[in-house]
Coordinates of C-alpha atoms and ligand atoms in Angstrom, one line a residue:
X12 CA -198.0 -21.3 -68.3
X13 CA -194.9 -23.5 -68.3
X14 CA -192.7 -20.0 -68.8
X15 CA -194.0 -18.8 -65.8
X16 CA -193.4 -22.4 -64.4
X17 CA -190.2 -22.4 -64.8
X18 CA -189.5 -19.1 -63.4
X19 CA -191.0 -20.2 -60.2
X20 CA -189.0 -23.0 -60.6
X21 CA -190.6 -25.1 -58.2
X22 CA -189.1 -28.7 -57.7
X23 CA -192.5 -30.8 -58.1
X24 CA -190.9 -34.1 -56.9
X25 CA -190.2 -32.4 -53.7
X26 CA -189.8 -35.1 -51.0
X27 CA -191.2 -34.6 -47.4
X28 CA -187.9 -35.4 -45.4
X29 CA -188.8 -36.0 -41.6
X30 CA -185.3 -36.2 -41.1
X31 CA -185.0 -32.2 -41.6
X32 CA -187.2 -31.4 -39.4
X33 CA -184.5 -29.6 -37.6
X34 CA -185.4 -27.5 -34.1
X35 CA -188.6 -27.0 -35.5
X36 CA -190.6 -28.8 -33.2
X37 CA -193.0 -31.9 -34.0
X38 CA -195.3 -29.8 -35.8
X39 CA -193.2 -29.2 -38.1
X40 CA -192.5 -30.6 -41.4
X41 CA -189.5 -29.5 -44.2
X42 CA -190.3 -29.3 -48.1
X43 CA -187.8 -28.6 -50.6
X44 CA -189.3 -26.8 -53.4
X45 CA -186.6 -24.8 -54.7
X46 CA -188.5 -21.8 -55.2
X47 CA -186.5 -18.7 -56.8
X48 CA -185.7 -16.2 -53.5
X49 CA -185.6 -13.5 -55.6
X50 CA -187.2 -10.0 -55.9
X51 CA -185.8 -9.8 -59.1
X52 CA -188.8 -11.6 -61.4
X53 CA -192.2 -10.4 -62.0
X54 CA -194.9 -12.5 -61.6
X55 CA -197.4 -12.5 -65.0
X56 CA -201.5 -12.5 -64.7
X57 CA -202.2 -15.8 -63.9
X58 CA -199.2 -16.8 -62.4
X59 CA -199.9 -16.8 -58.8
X60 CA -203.2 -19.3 -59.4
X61 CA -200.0 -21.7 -61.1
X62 CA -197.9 -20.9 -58.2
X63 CA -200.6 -21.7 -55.3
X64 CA -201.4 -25.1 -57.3
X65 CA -197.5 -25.8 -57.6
X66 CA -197.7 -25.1 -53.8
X67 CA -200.6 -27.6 -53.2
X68 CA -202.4 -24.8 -51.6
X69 CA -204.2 -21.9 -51.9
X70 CA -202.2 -18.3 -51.2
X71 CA -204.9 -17.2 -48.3
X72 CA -203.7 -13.2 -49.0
X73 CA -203.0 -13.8 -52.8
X74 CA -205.2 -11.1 -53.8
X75 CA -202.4 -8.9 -51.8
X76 CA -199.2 -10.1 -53.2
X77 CA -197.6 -7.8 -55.1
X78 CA -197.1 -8.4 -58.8
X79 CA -193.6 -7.6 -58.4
X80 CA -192.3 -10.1 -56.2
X81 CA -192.1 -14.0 -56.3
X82 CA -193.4 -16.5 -53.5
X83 CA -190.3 -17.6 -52.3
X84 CA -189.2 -20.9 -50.8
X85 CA -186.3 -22.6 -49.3
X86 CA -183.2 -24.7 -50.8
X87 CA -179.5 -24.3 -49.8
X88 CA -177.4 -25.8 -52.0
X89 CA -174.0 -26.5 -50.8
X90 CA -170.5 -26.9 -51.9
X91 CA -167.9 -29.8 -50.8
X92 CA -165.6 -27.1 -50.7
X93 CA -164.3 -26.4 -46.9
X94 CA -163.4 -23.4 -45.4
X95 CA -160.9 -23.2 -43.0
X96 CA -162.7 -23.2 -39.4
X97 CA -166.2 -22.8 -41.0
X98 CA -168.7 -24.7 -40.7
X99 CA -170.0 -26.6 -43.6
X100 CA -173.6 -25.0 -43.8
X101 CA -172.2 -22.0 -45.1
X102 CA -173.0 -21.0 -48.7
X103 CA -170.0 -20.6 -51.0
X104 CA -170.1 -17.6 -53.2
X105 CA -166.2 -17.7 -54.3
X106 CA -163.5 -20.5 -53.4
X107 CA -160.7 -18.0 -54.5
X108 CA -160.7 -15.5 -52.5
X109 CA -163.2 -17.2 -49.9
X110 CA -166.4 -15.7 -49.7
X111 CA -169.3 -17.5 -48.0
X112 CA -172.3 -16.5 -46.7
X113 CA -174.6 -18.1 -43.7
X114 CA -178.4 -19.3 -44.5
X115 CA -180.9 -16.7 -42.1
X116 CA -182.1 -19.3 -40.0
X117 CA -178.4 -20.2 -38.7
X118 CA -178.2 -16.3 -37.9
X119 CA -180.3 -17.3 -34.9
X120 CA -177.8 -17.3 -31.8
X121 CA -177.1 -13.9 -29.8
X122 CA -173.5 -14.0 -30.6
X123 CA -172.9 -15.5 -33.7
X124 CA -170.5 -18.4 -32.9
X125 CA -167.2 -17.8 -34.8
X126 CA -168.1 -21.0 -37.0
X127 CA -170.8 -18.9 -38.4
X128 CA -169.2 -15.8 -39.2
X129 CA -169.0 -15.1 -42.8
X130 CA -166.1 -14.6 -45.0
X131 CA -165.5 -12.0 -46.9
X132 CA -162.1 -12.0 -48.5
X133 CA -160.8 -10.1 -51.0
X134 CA -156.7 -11.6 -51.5
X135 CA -155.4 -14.7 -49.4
X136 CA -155.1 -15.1 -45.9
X137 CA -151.3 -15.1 -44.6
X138 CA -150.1 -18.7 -44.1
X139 CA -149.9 -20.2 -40.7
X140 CA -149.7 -16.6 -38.6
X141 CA -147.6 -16.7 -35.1
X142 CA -149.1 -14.4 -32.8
X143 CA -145.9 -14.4 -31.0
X144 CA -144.3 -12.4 -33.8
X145 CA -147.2 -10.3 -34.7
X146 CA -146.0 -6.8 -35.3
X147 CA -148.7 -3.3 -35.0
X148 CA -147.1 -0.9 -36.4
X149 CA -148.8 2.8 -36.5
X150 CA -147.8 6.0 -38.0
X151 CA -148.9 8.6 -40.6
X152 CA -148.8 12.3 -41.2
X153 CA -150.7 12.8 -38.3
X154 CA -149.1 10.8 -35.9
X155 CA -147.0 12.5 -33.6
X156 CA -144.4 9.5 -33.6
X157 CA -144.0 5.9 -35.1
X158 CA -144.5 3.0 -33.0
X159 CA -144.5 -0.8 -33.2
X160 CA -145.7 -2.6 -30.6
X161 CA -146.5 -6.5 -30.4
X162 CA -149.8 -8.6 -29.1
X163 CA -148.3 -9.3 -25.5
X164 CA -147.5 -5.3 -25.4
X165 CA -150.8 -4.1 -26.4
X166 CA -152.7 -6.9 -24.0
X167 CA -150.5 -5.8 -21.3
X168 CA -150.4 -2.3 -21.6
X169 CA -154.1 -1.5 -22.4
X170 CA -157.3 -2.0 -20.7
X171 CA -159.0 -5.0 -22.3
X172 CA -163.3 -4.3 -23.7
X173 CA -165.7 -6.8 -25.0
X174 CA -168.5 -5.4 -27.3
X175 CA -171.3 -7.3 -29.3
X176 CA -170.3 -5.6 -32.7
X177 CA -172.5 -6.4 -35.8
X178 CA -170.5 -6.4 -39.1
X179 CA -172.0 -6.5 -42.5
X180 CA -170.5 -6.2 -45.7
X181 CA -171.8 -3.9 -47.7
X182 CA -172.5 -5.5 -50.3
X183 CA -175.0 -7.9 -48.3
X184 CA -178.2 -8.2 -50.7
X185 CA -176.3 -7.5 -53.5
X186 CA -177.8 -10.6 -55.4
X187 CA -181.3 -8.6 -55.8
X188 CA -180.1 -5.4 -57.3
X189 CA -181.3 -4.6 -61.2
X190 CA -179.5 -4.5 -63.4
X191 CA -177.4 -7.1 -61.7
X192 CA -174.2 -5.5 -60.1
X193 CA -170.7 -7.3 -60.6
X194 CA -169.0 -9.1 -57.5
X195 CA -170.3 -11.8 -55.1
X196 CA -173.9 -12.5 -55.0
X197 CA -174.7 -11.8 -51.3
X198 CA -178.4 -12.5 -50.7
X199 CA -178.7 -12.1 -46.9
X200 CA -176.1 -13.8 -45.0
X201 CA -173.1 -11.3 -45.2
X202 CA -173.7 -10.2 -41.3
X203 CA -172.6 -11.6 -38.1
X204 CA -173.0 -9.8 -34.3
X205 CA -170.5 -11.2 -32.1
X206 CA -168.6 -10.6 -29.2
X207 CA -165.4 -9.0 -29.7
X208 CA -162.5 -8.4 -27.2
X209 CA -159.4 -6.0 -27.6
X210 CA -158.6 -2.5 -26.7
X211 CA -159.9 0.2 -27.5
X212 CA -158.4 1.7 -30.5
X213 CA -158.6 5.3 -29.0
X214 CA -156.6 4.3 -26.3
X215 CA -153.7 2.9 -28.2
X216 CA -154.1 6.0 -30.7
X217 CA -154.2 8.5 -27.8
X218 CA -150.7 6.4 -26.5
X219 CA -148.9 7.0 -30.0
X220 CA -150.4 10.7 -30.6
X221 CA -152.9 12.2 -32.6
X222 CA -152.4 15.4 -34.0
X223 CA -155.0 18.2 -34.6
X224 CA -155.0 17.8 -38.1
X225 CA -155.7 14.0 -38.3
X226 CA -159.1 13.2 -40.5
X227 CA -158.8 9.6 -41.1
X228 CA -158.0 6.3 -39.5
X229 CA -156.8 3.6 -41.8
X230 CA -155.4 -0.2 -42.1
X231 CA -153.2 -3.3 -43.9
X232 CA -153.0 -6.5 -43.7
X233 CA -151.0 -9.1 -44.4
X234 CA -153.0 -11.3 -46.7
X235 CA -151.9 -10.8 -50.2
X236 CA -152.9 -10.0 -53.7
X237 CA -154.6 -12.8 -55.5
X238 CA -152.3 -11.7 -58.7
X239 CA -149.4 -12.7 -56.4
X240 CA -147.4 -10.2 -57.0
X241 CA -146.5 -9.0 -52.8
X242 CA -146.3 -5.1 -53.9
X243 CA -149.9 -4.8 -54.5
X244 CA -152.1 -3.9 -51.7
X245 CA -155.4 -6.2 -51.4
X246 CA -156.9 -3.9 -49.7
X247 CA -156.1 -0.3 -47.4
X248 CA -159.9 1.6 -46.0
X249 CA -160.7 3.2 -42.9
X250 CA -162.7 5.4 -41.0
X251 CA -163.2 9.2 -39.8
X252 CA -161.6 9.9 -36.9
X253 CA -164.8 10.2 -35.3
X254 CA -165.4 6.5 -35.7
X255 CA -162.2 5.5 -34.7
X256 CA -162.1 7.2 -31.4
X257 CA -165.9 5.5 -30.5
X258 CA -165.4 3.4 -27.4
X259 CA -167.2 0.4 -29.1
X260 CA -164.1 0.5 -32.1
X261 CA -161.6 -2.4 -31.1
X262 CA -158.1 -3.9 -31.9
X263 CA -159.6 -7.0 -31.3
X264 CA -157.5 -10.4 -30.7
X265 CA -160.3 -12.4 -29.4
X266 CA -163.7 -13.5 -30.8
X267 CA -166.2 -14.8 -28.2
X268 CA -163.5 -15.4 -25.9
X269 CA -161.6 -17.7 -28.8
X270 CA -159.1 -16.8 -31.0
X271 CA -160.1 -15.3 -34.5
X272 CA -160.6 -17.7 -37.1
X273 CA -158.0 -17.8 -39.7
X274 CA -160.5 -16.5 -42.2
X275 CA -161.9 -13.9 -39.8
X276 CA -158.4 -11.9 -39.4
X277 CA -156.3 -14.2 -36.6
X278 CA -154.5 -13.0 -35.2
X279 CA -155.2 -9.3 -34.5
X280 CA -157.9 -7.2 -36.6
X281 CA -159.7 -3.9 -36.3
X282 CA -163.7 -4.0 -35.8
X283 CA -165.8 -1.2 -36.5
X284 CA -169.7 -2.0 -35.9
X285 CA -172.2 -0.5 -37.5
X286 CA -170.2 0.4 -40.8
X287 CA -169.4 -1.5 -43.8
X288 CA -167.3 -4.1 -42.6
X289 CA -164.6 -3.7 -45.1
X290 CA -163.2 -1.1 -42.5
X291 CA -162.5 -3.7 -40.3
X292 CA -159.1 -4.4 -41.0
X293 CA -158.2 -8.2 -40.8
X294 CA -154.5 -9.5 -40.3
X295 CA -154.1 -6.0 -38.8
X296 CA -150.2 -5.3 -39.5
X297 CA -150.4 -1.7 -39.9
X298 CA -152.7 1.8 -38.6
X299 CA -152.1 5.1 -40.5
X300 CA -153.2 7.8 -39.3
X301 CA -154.0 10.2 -42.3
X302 CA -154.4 14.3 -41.8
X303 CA -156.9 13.7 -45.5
X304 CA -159.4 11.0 -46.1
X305 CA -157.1 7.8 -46.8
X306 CA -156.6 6.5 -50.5
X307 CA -155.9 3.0 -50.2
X308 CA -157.1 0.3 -52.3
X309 CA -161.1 0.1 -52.4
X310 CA -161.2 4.0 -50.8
X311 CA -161.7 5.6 -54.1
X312 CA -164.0 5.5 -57.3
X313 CA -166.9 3.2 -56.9
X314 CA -166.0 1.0 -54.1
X315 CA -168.1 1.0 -51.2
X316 CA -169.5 4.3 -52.7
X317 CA -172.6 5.2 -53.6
X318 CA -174.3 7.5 -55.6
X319 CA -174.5 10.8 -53.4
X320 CA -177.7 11.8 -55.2
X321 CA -180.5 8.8 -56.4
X322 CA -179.9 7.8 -60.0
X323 CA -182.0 5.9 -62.9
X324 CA -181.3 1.8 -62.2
X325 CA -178.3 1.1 -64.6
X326 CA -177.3 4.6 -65.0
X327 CA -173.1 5.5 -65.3
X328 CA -172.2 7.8 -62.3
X329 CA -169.5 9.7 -62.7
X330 CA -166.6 9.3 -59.7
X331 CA -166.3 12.1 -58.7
X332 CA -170.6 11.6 -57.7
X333 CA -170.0 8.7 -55.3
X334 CA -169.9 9.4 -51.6
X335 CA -168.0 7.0 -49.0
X336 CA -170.6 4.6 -47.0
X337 CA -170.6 5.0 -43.5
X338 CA -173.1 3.8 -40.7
X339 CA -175.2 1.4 -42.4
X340 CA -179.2 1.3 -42.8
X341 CA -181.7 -0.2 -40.6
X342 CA -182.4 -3.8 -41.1
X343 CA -183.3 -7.4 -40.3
X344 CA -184.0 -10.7 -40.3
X345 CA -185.9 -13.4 -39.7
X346 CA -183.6 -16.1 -37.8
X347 CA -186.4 -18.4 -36.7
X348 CA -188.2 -20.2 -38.2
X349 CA -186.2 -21.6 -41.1
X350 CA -188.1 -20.4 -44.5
X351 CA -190.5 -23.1 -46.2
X352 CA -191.5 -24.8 -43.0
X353 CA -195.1 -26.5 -43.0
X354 CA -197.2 -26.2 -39.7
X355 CA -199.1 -29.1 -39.1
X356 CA -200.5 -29.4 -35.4
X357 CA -201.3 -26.0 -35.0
X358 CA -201.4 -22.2 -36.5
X359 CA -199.3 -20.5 -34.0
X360 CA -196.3 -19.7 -34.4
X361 CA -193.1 -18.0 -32.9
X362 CA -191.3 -16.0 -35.3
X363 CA -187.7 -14.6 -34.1
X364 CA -185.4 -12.3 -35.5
X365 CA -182.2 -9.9 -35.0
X366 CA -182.5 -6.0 -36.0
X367 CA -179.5 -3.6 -36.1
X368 CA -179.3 0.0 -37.7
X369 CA -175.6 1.1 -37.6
X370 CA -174.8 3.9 -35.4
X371 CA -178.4 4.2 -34.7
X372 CA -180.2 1.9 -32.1
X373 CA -183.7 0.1 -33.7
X374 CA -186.6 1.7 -32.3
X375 CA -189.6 -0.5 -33.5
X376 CA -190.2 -4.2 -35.2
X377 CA -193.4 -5.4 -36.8
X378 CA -194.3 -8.2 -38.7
X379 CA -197.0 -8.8 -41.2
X380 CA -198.6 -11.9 -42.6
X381 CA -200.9 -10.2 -45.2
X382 CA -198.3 -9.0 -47.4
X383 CA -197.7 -5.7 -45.4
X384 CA -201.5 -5.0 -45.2
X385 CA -201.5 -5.0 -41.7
X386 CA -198.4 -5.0 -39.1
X387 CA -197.7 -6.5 -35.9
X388 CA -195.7 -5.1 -33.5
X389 CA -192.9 -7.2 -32.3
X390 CA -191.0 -7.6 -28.6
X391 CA -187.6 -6.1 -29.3
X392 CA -184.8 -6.6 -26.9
X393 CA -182.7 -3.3 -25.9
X394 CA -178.8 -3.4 -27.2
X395 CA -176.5 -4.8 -25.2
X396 CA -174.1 -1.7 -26.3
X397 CA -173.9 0.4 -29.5
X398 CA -174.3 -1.1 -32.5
X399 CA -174.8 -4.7 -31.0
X400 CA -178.1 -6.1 -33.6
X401 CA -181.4 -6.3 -31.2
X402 CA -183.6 -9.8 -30.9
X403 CA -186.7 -9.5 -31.4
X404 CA -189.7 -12.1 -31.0
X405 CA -193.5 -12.3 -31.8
X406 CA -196.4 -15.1 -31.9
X407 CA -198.2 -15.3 -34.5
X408 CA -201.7 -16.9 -36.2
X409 CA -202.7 -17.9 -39.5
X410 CA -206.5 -17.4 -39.9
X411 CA -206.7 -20.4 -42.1
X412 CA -204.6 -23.1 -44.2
X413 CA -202.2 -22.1 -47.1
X414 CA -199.3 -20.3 -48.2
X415 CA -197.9 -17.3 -46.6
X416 CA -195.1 -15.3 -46.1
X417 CA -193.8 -13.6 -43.0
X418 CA -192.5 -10.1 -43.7
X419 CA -190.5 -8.7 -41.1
X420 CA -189.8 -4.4 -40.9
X421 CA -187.2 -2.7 -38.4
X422 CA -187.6 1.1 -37.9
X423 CA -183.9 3.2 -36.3
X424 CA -184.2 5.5 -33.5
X425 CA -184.5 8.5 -36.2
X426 CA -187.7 6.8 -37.9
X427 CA -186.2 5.6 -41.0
X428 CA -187.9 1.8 -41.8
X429 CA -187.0 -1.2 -44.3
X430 CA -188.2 -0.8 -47.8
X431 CA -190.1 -4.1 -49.2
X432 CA -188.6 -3.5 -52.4
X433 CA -184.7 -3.1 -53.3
X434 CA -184.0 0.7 -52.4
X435 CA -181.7 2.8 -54.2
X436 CA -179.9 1.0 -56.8
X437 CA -176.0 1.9 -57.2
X438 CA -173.6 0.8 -59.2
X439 CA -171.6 -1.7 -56.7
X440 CA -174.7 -3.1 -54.9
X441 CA -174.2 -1.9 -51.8
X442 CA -176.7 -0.9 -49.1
X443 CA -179.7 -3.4 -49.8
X444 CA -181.9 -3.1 -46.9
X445 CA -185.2 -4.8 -47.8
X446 CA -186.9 -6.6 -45.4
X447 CA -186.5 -10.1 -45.1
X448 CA -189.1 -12.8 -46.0
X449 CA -189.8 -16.3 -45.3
X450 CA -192.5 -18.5 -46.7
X451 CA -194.8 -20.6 -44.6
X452 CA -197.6 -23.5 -45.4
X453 CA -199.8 -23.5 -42.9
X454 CA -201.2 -27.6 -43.2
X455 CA -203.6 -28.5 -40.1
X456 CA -205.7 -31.6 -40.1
Ligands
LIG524 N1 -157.0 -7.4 -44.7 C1 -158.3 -7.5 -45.1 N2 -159.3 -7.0 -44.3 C2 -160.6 -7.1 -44.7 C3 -160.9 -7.7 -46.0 C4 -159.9 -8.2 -46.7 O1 -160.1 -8.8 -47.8 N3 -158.6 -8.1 -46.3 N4 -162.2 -7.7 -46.4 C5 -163.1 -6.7 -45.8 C6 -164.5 -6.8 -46.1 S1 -165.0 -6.3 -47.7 C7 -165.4 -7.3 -45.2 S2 -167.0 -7.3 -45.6 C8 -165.0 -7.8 -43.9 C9 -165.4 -9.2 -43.8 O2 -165.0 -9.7 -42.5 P1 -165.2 -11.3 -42.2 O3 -164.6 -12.0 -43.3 O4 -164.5 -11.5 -40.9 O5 -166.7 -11.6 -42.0 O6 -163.6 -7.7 -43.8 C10 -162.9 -6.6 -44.3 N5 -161.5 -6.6 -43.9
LIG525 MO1 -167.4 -6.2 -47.6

């Protein structure tokens, strides 16, 4: 018993704070119990009787919840270290380089405001950029000539786009992969759709000159290696050419009609929705166009690569068996409410949510509030453009009171749906598309 206590590793002095009881509404009440969000533990025989009486009240579905997975709960512990232009609800994975994720329920705006974008670095951010003096250069093998060109020529001499773009790392989820994989924890909030204004990168590729040979679009930047030595590259990736001639695929200068954030690429960076966002070039100093698939930094062995073929959890893969990432998975999550919330006036409740799926558009959302025994079918918002996430919405009711969990499922245009569990493990952690959960105590008097 107290083993499988403290893997729950629920806070039993949890205080009822009416102060947090955020956009909720009145009926709403906050607890703090701390519980693991992980998919990682198993649950023993017995354990979910200790967990509904940690809970203080029976799990109506229990006899549905998986062994596998662990009632989860809420708790966001934050840092008093300050990003840059961030606001301070973000979750700090690294100070050095930054990396900070953003709590689901903060996810909940359209266009994520720029205070809530994550940040993902991988080096340090250039000092005090002046946009003024900002530089493009492009070139390569399969360029047809080298030109620079600065921010005042490329706003004057292009036609300008705005696009809702959603950008997740790849490694978003990471944290729930077993055996663990190396590098920054991610759990959900490694994803941001916002709008982003530039030109089009095919117009300023089809100004410079693409030859017929050309296979690969690439990009620097000028933040710099955390080593500190200037003549390493932090990090060099790209995209087919394919990709990079897509009308949605932006120089971008301008995030919802504000400059970028420092941390976000100011003042000029490549974005590429739908794909890993480490092709979306920040402090965007330099475009090659390659006539091969480009070799920079984090192109080759393992990074953002996975397995081509399905391996054993934990197994080596050789190199030379990795395949590139490209348009991510279908996925989702719950942005309202917060997770852990207690209903106390009534047993309705609107639950809403963003889906996106990459290249792909997201055909279907359900939700399910018997531990995927039965599925609700959601109202899902059409795109706004290619791959911009969709919002999605749906009212539901608890038969009785106690302790559930909302489960919530996107299906893409080509049928593919989110897994429950962690899908394909890989060496890196990439590509963790399981669907998002929140817990719920349902408390009427
Ligand atoms: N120059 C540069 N570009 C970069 C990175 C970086 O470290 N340096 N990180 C990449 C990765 S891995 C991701 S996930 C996204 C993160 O973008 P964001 O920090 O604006 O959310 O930027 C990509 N572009
Ligand atoms: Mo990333």
């Amino acid at each position: 018993m107290e083993e499988e206590r403290s893997k729950i590793s629920l806070n039993q002095n949890q205080s009822r704070d009416s102060k947090s009881r955020e956009d909720l509404g009145q009926n709403w009440e906050i607890l703090d119990p701390n519980l693991a969000e992980s998919r990682r533990g198993f649950l023993k025989k017995g354990a979910l009787i200790t967990a509904a009486s940690l809970l203080g009240t029976p799990m109506v579905f229990g006899k549905l919840f998986p062994s596998n997975l662990i009632p989860i709960g809420l708790g966001n512990s934050n840092d008093d270290f300050q990003i840059l232009g961030k606001s301070d609800q973000l979750k700090i994975l690294n100070q050095r380089p930054v990396n900070a994720e953003v709590p689901p329920h903060l996810l909940n705006d359209f266009s994520t405001p720029n205070e809530l974008i994550f940040v993902r670095n991988n080096g340090i951010p250039p000092l005090n950029p002046d946009p003024q003096k900002w530089v493009l250069e492009i070139e390569g093998e399969s360029a047809t000539q080298k030109v620079s060109i600065s921010i005042q020529d490329l706003k004057s001499k292009f036609s300008h786009y705005s696009y809702h773009l959603t950008l997740e790392c790849g490694g978003n989820g990471r944290a729930e992969f077993n055996p663990p994989a190396a590098g920054n924890q991610w759990t959900t909030g490694a994803i941001a759709c916002a709008k982003w204004t530039g030109v089009r990168l095919k117009d300023v590729l089809e100004f410079v000159g693409v030859k017929e040979d050309a296979v690969y679009v690439a990009y620097y930047g000028e933040d710099t290696h955390l080593s500190g030595d200037n003549s390493k590259v932090v990090i060099s990736r790209g995209v087919p050419i394919k990709k990079a001639l897509q009308e949605e695929s932006l120089i971008a200068w301008a995030v919802n009609d504000k400059d970028i954030p420092i941390m976000n690429g100011f003042p000029l960076r490549l974005v590429f929705g739908g794909w890993p966002a480490s092709c979306s070039g920040k402090w965007l100093s330099k475009i090659v166009i390659r006539n091969k698939v480009h070799d920079g930094p984090k192109m080759l062995g393992k990074s953002y690569r996975v397995p081509c073929k399905p391996v054993i959890p934990g197994e080596k893969v050789d190199d030379e068996d990795m395949c590139i990432i490209e348009s991510m998975p279908v996925k989702s999550l719950i942005t309202k409410p917060k997770s852990g919330g207690i209903l106390t006036k009534t047993n309705k409740l609107i639950v809403q949510g963003k889906a996106w799926a990459g290249d792909l558009f997201v055909a279907k959302m359900e939700v399910s509030i018997n531990f995927g025994k039965t599925w609700q079918k959601a109202k899902l918002e059409k795109a706004v453009n290619k791959t911009a996430w969709q919002e999605w919405e749906l009212e539901v009711q608890f038969p009785e009171n106690g302790y559930y969990e909302v489960w919530a499922k996107a299906t893409d245009s080509e049928g593919s749906s989110q897994p429950m569990v962690v899908p394909s493990w890989n060496p890196k952690g990439y590509l963790n598309n399981a669907a998002h959960r929140i817990a719920i105590k349902v408390d009427r008097v």
